[in-house]
Coordinates of C-alpha atoms in Angstrom, one line a residue:
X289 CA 11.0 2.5 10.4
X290 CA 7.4 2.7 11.7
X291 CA 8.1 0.0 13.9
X292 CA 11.4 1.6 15.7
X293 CA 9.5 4.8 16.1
X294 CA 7.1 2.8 17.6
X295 CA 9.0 1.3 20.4
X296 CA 10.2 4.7 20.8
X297 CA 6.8 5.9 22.0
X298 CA 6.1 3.1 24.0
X299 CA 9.3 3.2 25.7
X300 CA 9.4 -0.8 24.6
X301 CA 12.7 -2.5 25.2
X302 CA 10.9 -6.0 24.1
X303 CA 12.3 -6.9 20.6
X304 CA 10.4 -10.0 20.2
X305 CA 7.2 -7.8 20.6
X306 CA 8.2 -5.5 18.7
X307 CA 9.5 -8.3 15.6
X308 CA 6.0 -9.6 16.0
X309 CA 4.5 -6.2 15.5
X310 CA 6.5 -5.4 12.5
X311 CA 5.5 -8.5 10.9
X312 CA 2.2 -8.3 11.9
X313 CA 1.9 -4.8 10.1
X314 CA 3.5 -6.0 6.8
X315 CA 0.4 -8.9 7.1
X316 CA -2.1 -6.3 7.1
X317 CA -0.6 -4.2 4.2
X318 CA -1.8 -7.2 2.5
X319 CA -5.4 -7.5 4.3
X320 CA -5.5 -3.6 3.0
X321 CA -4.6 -4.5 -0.5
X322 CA -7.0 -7.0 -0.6
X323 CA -9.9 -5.1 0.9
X324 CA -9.9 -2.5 -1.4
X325 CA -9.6 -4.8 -4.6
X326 CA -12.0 -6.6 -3.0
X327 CA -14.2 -3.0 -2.9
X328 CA -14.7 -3.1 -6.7
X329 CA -16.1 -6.7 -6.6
X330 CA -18.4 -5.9 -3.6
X331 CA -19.5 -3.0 -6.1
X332 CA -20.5 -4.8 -8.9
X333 CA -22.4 -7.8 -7.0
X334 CA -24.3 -5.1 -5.6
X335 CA -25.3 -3.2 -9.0
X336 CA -26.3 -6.9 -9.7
X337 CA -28.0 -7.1 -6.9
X338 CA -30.3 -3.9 -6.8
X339 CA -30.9 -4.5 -10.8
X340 CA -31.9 -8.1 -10.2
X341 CA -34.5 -6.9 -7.6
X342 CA -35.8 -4.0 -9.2
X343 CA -36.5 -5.9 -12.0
X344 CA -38.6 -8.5 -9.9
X345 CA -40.9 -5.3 -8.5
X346 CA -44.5 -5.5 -9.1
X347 CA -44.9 -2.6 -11.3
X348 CA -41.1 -2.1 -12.8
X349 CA -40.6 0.7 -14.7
X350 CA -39.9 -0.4 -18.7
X351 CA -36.0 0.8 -17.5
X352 CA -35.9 -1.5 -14.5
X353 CA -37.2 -4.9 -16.7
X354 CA -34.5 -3.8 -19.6
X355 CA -31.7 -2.3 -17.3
X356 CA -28.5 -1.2 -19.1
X357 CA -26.2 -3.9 -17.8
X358 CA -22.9 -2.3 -19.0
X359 CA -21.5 -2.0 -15.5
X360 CA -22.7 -5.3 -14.2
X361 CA -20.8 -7.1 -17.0
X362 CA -17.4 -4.5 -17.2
X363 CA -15.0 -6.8 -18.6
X364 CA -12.6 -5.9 -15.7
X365 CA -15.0 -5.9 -12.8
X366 CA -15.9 -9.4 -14.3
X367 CA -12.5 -10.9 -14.3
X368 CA -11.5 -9.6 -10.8
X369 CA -14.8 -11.4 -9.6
X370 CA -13.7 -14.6 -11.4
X371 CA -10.2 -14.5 -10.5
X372 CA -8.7 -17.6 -9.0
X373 CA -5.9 -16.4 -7.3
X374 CA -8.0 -13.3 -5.4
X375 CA -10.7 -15.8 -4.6
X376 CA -8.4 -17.7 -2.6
X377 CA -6.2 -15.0 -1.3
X378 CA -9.1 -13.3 0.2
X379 CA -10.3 -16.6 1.4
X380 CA -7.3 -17.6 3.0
X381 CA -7.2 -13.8 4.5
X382 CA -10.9 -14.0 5.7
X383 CA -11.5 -10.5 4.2
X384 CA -15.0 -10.3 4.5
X385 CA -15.2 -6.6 6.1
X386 CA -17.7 -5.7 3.1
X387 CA -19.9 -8.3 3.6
X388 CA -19.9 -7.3 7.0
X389 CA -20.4 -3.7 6.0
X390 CA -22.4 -3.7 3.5
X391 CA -23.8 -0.1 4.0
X392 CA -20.1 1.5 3.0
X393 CA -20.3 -0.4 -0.1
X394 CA -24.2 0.6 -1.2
X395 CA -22.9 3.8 -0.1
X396 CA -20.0 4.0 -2.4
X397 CA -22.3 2.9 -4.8
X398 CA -24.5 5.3 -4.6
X399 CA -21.3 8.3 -5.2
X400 CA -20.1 6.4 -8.1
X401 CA -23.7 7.1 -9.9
X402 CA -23.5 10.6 -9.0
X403 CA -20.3 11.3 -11.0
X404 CA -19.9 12.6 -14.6
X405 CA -17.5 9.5 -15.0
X406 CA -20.4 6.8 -14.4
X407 CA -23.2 8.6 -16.6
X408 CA -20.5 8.8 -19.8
X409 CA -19.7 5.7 -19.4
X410 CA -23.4 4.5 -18.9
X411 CA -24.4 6.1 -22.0
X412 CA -24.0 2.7 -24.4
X413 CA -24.7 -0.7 -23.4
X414 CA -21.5 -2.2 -25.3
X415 CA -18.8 -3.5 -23.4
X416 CA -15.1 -3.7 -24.5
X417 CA -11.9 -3.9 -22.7
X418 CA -10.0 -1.2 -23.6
X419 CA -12.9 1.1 -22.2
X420 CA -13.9 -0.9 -19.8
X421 CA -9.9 -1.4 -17.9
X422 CA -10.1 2.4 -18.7
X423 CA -13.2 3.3 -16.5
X424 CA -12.2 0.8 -13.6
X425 CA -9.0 2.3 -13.6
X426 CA -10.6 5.9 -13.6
X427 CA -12.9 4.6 -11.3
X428 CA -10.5 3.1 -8.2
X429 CA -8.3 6.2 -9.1
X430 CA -11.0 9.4 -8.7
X431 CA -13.5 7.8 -7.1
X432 CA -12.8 4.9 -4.9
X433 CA -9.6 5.0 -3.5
X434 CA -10.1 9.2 -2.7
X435 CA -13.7 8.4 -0.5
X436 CA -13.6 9.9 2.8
X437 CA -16.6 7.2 4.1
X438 CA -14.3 4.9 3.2
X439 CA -10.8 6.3 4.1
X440 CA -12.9 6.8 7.9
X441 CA -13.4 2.6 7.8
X442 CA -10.0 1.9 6.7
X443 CA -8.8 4.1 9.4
X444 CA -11.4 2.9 12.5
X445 CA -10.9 -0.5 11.6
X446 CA -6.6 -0.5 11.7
X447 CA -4.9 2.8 12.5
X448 CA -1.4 1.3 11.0
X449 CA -3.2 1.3 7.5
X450 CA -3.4 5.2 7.2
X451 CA 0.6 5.0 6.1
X452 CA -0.1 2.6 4.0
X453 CA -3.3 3.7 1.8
X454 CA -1.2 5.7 -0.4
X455 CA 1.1 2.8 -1.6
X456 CA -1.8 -0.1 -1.7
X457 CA -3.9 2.4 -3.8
X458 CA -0.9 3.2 -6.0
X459 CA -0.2 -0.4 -6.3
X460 CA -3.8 -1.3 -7.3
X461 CA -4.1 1.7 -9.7
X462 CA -0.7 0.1 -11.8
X463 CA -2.1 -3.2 -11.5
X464 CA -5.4 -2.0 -12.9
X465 CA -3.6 0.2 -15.7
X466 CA -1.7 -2.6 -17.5
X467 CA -4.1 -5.2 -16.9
X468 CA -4.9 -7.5 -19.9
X469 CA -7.4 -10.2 -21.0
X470 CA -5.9 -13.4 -20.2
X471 CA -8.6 -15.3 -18.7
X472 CA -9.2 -15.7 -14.6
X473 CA -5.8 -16.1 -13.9
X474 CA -4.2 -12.8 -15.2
X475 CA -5.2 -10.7 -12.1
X476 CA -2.2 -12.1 -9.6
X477 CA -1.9 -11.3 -6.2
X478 CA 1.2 -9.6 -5.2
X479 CA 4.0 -11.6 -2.9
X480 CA 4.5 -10.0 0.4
X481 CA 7.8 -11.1 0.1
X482 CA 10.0 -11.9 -3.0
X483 CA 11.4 -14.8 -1.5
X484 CA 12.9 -16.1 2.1
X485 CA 15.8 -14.1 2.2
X486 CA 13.9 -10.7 1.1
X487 CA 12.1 -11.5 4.9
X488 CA 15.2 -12.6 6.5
X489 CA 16.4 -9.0 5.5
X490 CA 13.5 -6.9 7.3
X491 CA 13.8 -9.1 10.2
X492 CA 18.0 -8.5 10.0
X493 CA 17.7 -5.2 9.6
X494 CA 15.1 -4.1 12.1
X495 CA 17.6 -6.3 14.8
X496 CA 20.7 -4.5 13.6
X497 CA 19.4 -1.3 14.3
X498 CA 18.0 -1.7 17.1
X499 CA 20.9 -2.8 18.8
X500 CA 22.9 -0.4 17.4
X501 CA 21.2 2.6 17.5
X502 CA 24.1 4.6 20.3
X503 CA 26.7 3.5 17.6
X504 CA 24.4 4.4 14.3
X505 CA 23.8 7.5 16.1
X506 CA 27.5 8.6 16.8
X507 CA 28.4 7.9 12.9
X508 CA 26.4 10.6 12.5
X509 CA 26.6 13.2 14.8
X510 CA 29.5 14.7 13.8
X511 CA 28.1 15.5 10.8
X512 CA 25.5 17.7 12.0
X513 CA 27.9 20.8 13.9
X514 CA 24.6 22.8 13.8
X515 CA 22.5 20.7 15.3
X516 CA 22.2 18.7 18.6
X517 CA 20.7 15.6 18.4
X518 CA 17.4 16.8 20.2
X519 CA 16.9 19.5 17.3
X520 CA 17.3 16.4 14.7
X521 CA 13.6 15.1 14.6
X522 CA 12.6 11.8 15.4
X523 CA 11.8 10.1 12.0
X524 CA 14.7 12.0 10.2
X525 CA 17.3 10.2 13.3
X526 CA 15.4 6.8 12.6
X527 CA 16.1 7.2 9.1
X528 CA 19.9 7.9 9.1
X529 CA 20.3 4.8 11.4
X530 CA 18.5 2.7 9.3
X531 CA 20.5 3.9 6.2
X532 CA 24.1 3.5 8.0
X533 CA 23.2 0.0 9.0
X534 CA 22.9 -0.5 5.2
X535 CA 25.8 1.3 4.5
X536 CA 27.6 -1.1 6.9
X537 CA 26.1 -4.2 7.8
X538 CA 24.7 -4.8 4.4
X539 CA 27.3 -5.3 1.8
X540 CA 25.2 -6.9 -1.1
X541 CA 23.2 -3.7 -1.3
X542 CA 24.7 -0.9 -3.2
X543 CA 24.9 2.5 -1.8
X544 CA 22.7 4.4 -4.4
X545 CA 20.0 1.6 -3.7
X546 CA 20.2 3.1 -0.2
X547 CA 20.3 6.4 -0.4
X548 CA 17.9 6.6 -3.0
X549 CA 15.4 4.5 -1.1
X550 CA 15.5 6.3 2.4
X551 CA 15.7 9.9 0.8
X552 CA 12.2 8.9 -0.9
X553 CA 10.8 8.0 2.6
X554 CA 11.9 11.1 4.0
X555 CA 10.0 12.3 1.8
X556 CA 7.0 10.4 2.4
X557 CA 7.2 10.8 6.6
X558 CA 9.0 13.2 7.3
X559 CA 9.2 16.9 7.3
X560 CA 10.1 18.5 3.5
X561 CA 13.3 19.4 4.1
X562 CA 14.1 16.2 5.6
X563 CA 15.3 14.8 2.1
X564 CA 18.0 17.7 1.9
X565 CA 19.0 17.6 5.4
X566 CA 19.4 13.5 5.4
X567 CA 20.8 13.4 1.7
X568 CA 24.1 15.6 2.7
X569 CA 24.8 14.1 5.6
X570 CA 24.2 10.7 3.7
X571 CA 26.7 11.8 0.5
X572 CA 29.3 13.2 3.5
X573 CA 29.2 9.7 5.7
X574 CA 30.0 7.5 2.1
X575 CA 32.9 10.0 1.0
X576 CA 34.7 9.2 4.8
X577 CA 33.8 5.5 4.6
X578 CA 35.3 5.3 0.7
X579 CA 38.4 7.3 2.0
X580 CA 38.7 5.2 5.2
X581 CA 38.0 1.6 3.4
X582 CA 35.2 1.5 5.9
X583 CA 32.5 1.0 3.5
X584 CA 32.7 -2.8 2.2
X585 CA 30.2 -3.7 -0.9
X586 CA 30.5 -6.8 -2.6
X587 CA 29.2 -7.7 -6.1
X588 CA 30.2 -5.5 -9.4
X589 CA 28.4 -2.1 -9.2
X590 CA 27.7 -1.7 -6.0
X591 CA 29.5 1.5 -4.6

């Protein structure tokens, strides 16, 4: 969708550029998802860090030679550090924006001691993983993900990551939730793709609308008597094609699949009565296919 729109803007009539584009921005969903996992380990080598030299002063204080280490060796933060499969994800990615950065991360570090969340935590030096999953979790969730120093990076360094913050940091905060001890492997790395046919669908369905639009358009247009088609906003026109093409060039998907899944990003991008507006004219178009034989699903359940 964010891609269409895009060569709407631009006036582009390149698909190839465009393709690349679209795959280049489901790439840095990944680079985001990474970084900000990444965050929390950058957090913890830093505690490590500053404790480490403080206790190495001249004159430490009796607190800086016996530091309360509970942070430093959270079961959680421990296990994302160790974790096989982000260590080489992140290597293969060359994420190193933090190292590069530093100054966000001592930063964010220096926030996270402020809150009421860090001091209660703080206030024993035993670790265990129920509480220790439960702060990280708390932590990414009130703390992390919802900095503005940060959300200003995130969105200076790649301005196509601002849609996508909500549903990395979602991701992460799940991932975090139901996380369990199973040694360094148990934190995995999500697939950007289930397999090769889950890509060969974007890239089929980005091409099939795009060289249908006049025709995805026209399905439509009758439906909406009360408007004209400059009245219909942008996104909420976008949408509708996209969904159509599902309706009719996809027959392995079942129609509730698609409805369901484009009324959610109306709601997401578009204006809020965009999910009302899009759903009836959605609910009219599969009534006239069903009575016209025009809609074609195969598989058991699909209509």
């Amino acid at each position: 969708m964010q891609s269409i729109y895009a060569m709407h803007q631009t006036s582009s009539d390149s698909m190839e550029k465009e393709e690349k584009f679209l795959f280049q921005s489901i790439e840095n969903i990944r680079d985001l998802y990474l970084l900000m996992v990444s965050a929390l380990v950058e957090l913890r080598k830093a505690e490590d860090d500053f404790i480490e030299k403080s206790q190495k002063k001249h004159l430490a204080t009796d607190a800086e030679r016996n530091p309360n280490k509970k942070f430093v060796n959270n079961l959680v933060l421990t296990l994302l550090d160790e974790s096989n499969p982000l260590s080489i994800a992140i290597a293969d990615r060359r994420i190193n924006n933090w190292q590069l950065n530093d100054d966000y991360i001592l930063l964010l570090l220096e926030d996270i001691k402020e809150t009421e969340l860090y001091k209660n935590y703080m206030q024993t030096r035993t670790n265990t993983w129920e509480e220790d999953r439960d702060f990280v979790h708390a932590l990414f969730t009130e703390v992390v993900a919802p900095n503005e120093k940060l959300y200003e990076y995130l969105e200076d360094n790649k301005l196509t990551w601002v849609d996508d913050i909500p549903v990395v940091n979602t991701l992460i905060s799940k991932q975090l939730q139901n996380l369990t001890p199973e040694g360094r492997d148990s934190f995995s790395v999500p697939r950007l793709y289930k397999d090769i046919d889950d890509k060969d669908f974007v890239r089929d369905l980005f091409r099939k609308t795009v060289l249908n639009e006049v025709e995805l358009a026209k399905e439509f247009i009758d439906k909406t008597p009360n408007w004209d088609t400059e009245r219909i906003a942008e996104i909420d026109s976008i949408i509708l094609k996209m969904a159509i093409c599902e309706f009719l060039k996809f027959p392995s998907i079942p129609v509730k699949v698609t409805i369901n899944e484009y009324l959610e990003i109306a709601k997401e991008y578009s204006t809020p009565k965009s999910s009302i507006f899009i759903n009836g004219i959605l609910d009219n178009l599969v009534k006239d296919y069903q009575a016209g034989n025009k809609l074609v699903k195969t598989g058991r359940g699909l209509m």
